[in-house]
CSV table of C-alpha atoms and ligand atoms in Angstrom, one decimal:
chain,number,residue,atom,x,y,z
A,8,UNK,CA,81.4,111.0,92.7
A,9,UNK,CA,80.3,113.4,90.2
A,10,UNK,CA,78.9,112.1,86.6
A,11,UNK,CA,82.5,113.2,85.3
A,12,UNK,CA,84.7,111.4,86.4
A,13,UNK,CA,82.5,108.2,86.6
A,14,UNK,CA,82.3,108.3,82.8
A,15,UNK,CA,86.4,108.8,82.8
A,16,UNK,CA,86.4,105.7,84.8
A,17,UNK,CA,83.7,103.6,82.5
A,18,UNK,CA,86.1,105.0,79.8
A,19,UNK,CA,89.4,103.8,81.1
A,20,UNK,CA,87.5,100.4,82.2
A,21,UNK,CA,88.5,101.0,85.8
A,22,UNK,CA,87.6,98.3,88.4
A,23,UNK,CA,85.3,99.4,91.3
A,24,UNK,CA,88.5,100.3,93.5
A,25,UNK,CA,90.0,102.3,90.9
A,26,UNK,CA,87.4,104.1,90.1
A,27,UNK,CA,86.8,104.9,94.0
A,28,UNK,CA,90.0,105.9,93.9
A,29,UNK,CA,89.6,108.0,90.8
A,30,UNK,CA,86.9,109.6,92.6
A,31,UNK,CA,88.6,110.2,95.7
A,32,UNK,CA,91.6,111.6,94.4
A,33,UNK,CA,89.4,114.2,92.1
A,34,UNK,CA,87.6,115.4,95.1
A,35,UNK,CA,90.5,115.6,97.3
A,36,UNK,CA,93.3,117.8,95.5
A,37,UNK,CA,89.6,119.8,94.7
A,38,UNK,CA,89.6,121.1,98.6
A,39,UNK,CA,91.1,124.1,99.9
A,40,UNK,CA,93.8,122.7,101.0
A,41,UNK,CA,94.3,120.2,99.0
A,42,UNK,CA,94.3,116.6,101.1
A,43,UNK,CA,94.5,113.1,100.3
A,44,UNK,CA,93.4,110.0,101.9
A,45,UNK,CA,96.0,107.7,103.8
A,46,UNK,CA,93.7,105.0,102.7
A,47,UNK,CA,95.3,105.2,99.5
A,48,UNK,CA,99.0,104.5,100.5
A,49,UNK,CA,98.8,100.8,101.0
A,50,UNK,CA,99.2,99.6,97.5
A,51,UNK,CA,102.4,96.4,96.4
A,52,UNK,CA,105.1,99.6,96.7
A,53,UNK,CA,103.1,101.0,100.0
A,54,UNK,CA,102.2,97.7,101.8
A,55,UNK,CA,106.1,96.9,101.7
A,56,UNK,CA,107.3,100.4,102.3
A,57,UNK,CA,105.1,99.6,105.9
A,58,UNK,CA,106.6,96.6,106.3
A,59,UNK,CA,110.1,98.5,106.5
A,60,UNK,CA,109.0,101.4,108.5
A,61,UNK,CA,107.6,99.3,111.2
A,62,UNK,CA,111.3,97.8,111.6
A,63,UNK,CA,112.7,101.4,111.9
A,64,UNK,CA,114.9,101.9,114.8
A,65,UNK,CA,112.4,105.8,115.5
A,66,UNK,CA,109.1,103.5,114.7
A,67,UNK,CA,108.4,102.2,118.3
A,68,UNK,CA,104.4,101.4,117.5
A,69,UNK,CA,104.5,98.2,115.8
A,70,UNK,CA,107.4,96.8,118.2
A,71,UNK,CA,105.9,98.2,121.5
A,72,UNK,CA,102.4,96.8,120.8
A,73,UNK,CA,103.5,93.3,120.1
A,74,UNK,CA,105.3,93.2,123.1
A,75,UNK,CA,102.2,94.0,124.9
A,76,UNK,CA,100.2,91.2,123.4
A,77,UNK,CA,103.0,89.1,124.2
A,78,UNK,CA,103.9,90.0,127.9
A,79,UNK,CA,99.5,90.4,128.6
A,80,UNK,CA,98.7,87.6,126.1
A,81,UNK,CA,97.1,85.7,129.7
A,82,UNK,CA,95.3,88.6,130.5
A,83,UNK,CA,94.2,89.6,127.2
A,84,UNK,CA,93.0,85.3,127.0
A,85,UNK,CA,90.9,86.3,130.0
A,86,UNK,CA,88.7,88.6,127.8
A,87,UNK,CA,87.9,86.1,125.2
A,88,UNK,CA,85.7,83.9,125.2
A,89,UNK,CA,86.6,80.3,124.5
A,90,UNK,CA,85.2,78.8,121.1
A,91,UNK,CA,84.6,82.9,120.1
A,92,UNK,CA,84.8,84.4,116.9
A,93,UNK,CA,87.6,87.1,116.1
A,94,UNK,CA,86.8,89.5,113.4
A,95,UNK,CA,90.0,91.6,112.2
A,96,UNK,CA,89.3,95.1,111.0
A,97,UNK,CA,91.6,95.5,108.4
A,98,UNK,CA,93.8,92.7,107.7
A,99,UNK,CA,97.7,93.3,106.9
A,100,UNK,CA,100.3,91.1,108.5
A,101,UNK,CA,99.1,88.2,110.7
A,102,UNK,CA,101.8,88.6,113.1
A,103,UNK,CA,99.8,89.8,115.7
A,104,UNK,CA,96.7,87.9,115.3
A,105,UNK,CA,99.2,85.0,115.5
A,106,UNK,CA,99.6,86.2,119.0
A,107,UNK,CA,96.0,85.9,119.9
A,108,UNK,CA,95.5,82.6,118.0
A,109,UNK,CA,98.6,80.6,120.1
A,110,UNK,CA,96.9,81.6,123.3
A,111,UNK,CA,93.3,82.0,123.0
A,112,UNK,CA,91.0,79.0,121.9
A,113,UNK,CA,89.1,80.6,119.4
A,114,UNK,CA,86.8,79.0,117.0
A,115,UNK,CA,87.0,81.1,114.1
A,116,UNK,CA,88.7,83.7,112.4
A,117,UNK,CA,87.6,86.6,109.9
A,118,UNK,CA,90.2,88.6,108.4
A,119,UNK,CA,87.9,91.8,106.9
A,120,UNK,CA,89.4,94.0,104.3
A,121,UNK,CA,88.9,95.5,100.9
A,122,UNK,CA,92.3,94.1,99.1
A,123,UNK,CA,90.5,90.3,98.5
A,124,UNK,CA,94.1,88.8,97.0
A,125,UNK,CA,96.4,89.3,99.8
A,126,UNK,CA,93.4,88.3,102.3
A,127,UNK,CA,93.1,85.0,100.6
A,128,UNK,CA,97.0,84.2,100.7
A,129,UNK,CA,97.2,85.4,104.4
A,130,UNK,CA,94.1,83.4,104.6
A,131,UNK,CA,95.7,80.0,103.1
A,132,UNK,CA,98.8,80.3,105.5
A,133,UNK,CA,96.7,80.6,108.8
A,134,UNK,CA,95.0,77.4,107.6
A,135,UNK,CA,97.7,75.3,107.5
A,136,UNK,CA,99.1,76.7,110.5
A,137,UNK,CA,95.8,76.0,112.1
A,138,UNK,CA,93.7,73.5,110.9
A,139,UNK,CA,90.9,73.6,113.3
A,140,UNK,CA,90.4,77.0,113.3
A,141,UNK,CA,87.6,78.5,110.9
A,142,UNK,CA,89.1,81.0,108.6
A,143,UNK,CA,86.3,83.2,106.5
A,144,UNK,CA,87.5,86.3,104.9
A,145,UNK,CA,85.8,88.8,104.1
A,146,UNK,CA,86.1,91.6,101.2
A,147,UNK,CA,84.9,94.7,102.3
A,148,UNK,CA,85.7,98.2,103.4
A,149,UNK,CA,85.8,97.7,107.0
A,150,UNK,CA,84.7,101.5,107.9
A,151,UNK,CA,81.4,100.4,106.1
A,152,UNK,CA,78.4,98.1,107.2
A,153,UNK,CA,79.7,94.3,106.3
A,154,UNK,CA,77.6,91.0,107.2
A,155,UNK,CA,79.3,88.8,109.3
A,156,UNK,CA,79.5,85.1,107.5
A,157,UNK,CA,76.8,82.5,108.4
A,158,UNK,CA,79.4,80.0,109.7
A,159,UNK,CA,80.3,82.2,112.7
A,160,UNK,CA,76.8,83.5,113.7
A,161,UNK,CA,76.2,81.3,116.9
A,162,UNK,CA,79.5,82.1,118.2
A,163,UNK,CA,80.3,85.0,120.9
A,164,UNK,CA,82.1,87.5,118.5
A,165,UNK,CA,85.9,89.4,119.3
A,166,UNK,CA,86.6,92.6,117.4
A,167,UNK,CA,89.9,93.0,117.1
A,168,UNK,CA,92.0,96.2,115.6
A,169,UNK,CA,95.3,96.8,116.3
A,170,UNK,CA,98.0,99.2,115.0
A,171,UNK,CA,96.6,102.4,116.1
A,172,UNK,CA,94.6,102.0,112.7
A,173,UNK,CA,91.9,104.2,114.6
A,174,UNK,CA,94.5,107.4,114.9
A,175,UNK,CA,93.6,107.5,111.6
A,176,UNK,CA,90.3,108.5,112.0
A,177,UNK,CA,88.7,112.3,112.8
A,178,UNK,CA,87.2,111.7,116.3
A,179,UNK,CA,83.9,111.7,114.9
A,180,UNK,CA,84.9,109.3,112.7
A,181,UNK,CA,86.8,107.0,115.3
A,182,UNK,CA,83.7,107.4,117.0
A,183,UNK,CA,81.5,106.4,113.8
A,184,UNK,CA,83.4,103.6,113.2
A,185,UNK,CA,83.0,102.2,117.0
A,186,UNK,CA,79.8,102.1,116.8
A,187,UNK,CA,79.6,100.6,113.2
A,188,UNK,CA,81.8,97.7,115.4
A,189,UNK,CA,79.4,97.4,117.9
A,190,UNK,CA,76.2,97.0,115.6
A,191,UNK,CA,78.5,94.5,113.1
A,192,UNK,CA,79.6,92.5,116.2
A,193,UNK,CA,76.1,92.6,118.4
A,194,UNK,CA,75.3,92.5,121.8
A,195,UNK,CA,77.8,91.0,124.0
A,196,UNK,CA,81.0,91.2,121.9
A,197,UNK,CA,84.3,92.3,123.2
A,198,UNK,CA,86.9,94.1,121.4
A,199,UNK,CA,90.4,94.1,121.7
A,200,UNK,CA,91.9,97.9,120.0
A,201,UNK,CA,95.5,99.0,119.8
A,202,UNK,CA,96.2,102.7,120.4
A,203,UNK,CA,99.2,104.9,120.4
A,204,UNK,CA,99.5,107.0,123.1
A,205,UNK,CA,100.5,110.8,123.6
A,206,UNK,CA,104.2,111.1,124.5
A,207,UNK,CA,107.1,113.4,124.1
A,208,UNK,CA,106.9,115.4,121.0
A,209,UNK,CA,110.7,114.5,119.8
A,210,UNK,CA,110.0,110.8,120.2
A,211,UNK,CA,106.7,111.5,117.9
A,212,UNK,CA,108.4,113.4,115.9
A,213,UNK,CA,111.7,111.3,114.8
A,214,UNK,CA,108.7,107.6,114.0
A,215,UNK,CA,107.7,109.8,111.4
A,216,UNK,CA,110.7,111.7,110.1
A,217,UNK,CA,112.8,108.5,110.0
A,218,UNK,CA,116.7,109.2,109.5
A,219,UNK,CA,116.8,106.7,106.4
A,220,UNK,CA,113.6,108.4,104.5
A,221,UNK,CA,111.6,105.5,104.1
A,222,UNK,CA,108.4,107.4,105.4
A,223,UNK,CA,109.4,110.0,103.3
A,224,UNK,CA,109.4,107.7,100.3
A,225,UNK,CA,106.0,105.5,101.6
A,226,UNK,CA,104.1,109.3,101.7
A,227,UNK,CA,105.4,110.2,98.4
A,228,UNK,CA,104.4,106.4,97.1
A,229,UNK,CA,101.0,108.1,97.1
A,230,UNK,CA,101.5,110.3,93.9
A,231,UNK,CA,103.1,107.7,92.1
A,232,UNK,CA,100.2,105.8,92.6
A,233,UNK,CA,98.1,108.2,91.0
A,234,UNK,CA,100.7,108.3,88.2
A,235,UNK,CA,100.8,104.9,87.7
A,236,UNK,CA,97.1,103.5,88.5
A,237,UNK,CA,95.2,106.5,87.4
A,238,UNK,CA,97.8,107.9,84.4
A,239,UNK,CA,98.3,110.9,86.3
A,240,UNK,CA,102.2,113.2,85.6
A,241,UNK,CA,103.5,114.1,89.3
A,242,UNK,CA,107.0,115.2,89.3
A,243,UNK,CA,107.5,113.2,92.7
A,244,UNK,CA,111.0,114.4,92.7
A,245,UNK,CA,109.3,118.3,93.1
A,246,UNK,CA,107.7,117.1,96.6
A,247,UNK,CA,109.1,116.8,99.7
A,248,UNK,CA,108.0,114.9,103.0
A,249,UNK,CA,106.9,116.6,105.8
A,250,UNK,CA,105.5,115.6,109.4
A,251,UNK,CA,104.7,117.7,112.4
A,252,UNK,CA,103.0,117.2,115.4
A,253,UNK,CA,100.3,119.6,116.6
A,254,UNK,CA,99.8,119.5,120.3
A,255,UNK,CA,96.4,121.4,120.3
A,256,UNK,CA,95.0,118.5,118.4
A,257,UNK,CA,96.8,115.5,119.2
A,258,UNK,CA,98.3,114.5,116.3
A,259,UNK,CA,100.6,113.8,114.1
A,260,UNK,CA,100.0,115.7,110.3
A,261,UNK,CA,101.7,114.4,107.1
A,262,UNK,CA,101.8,116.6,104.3
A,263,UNK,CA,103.6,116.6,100.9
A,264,UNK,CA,104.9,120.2,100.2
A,265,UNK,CA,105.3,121.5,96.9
A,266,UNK,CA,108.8,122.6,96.0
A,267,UNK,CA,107.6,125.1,93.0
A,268,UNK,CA,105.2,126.3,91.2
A,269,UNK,CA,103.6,123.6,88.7
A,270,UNK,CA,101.4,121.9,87.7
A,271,UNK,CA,100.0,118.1,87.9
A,272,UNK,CA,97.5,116.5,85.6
A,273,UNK,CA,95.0,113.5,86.5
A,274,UNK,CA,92.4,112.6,84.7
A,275,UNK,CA,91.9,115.5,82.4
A,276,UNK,CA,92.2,117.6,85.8
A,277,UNK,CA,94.8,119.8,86.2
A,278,UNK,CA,95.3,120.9,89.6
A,279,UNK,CA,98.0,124.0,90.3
A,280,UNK,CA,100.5,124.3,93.5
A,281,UNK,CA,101.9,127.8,94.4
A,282,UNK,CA,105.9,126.9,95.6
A,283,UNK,CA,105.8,125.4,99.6
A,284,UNK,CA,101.5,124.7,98.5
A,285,UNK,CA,100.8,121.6,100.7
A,286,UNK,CA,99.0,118.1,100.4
A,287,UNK,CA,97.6,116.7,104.0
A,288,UNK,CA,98.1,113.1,103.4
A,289,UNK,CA,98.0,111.8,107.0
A,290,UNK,CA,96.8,112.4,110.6
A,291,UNK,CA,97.7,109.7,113.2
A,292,UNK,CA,96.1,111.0,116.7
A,293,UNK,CA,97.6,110.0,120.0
A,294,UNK,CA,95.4,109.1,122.8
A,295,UNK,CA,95.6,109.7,126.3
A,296,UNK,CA,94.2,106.8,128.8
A,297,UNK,CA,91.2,109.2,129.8
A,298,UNK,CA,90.5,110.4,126.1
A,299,UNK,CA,90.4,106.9,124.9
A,300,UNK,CA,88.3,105.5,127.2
A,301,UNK,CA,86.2,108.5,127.1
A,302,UNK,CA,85.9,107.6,123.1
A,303,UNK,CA,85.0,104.6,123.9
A,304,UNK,CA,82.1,105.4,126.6
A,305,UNK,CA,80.5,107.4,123.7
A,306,UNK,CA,80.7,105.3,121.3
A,307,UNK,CA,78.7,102.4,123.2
A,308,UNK,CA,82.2,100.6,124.2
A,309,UNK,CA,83.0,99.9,127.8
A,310,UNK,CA,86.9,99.5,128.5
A,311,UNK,CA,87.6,96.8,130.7
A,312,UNK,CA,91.5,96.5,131.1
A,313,UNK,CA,93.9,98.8,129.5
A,314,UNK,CA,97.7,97.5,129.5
A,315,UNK,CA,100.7,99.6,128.2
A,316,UNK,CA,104.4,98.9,128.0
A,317,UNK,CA,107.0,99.8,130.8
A,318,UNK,CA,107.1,103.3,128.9
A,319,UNK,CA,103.7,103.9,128.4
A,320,UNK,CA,104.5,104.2,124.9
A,321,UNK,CA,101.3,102.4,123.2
A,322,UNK,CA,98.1,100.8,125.0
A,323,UNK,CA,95.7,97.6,124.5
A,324,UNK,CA,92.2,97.6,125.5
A,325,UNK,CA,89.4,95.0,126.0
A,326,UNK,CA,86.2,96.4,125.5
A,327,UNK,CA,82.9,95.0,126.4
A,328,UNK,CA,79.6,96.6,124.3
A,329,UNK,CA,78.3,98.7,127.2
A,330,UNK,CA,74.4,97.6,128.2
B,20,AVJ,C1,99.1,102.5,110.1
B,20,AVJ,C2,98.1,104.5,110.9
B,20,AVJ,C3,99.3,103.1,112.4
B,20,AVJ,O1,99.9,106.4,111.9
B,20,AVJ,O2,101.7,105.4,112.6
B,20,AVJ,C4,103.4,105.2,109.7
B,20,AVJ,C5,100.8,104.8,109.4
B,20,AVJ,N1,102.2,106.7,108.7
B,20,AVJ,N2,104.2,106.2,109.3
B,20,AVJ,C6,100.7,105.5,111.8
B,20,AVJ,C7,102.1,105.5,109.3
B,20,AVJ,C8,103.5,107.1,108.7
B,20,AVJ,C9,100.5,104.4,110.8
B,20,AVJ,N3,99.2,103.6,111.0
């Protein structure tokens, strides 16, 4: 982060996150083109904005992959080992770990991710739930190194990261962060990942061009955001949501697309849109079987099962760190 905004963010009395943010942000709409990071949607507004897409009638992720940790949850038991640690990559909604917790007999559970207040609530309500189970959040960027807590080290250790959270990532990144997994985690850990899978491109396209506009609104959440948290002056109402998919990558791209000429101000930054100039907030890459397990194989992951729905619309894997 350059020595400029850092002394913005000393001057507004930012917290760390802001000021990450800050710096983020400043860097981002710098590029040619300009691009923010999805990262950055999940504030209150953004978290709950989630919530109601993944009830969308077009949004078939969320639904598809519970279903397959429900109809495999024996199978999926089969990979973990009894008494083992699961570590969460990125903690939202416990629903699914709920999943894993009612059938496999783990002994401990560590939820990692970087907003520490909604861990510790989610955190309070597994505990009473299930009171033998060790629960030991952890605040931390989950893309970075983390140490595991002390409580769990003589257990066999479970990675688990579901909601296609890894489409997210560039390849090299998704690849980056697998291996980050594997050195966290140590030899002989398993993983259990959800990924979306490649599929007809109307299907893609209508989970994220929703009839009602709620992604529409959850992508634009971003620049109020930067209004609100970082005092920056968007006219949200000059933006509009776009999504595509493009076939030669795999993936889905979410931009915001500038309906004028104008200009925004963040920070004692100004940064100028021609009309139809766009923002890449998003990509969400779709996996094929072979390319996923091929991700994994470089990455120092072997897959050991892959289930999908009746559809093939999404997949779950158990991975084992390869020898
Ligand atoms: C949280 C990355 C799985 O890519 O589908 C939903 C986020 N973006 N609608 C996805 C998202 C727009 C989502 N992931």
């Amino acid at each position: 982060m350059n020595v400029h905004v850092a002394a913005l963010a000393e001057s507004h009395r930012f917290d760390q996150q802001t000021t990450a943010f800050a710096g983020d942000v400043i860097d981002d709409l710098s590029q040619v083109p300009k691009r923010l990071s999805p990262k950055y949607f999940y504030d209150a507004t953004g978290s709950e904005l989630f919530e109601q897409i993944t009830r969308l009638e077009e949004y078939y992720p969320t639904r598809t992959e519970l279903s397959i940790l429900r109809d495999q949850s024996g199978a999926i038991s089969a990979m973990v080992p009894r008494g083992a640690a699961l570590v969460e990559f990125g903690a939202g909604a416990t629903t699914k770990v709920r999943l894993l917790l009612n059938e496999c007999r783990l002994g401990a559970y560590v939820p990692v991710d970087i907003s520490g207040d909604f861990l510790k609530a989610q955190a309070d309500a597994l505990r009473k739930d299930f009171p033998a189970l060790g629960v030991y959040p952890v605040t931390a960027d989950f893309t970075t190194s983390f140490a595991l807590p002390n409580a769990i080290g003589a257990m066999a250790k479970v990675g688990f990261f579901p909601g296609s959270t890894l489409g997210n990532f560039e390849p090299h990144e998704a690849c980056a962060f697998l291996r980050s997994a594997r050195d966290i985690l140590g030899q002989g850990a398993r993983m259990v990942i959800g990924v979306d899978l490649e599929k007809d491109e109307r299907v893609l396209y209508k989970a994220y061009n929703d009839a009602a506009g709620v992604t529409a609104r959850f992508n634009l959440n971003i620049l109020n955001r930067i209004n609100r948290e970082l005092g920056g002056n968007f006219d949200t109402s000059a933006f509009t949501h776009r999504a595509i998919y493009n076939r030669d990558r795999h993936r889905i791209e979410m931009y915001l697309i500038s309906r004028k000429a104008q200009t925004a101000r963040v920070l004692g930054h100004s940064f100028s849109f021609r009309p139809a100039e766009t923002i890449h907030t998003e990509s969400s890459y779709k996996y094929s079987l072979e390319r996923f397990s091929a991700l994994a194989r470089g990455s120092g992951w072997t897959v050991l099962e892959s289930w999908t729905d009746e559809a093939s619309m999404f997949s779950v894997h158990a991975l084992a760190v390869s020898d």
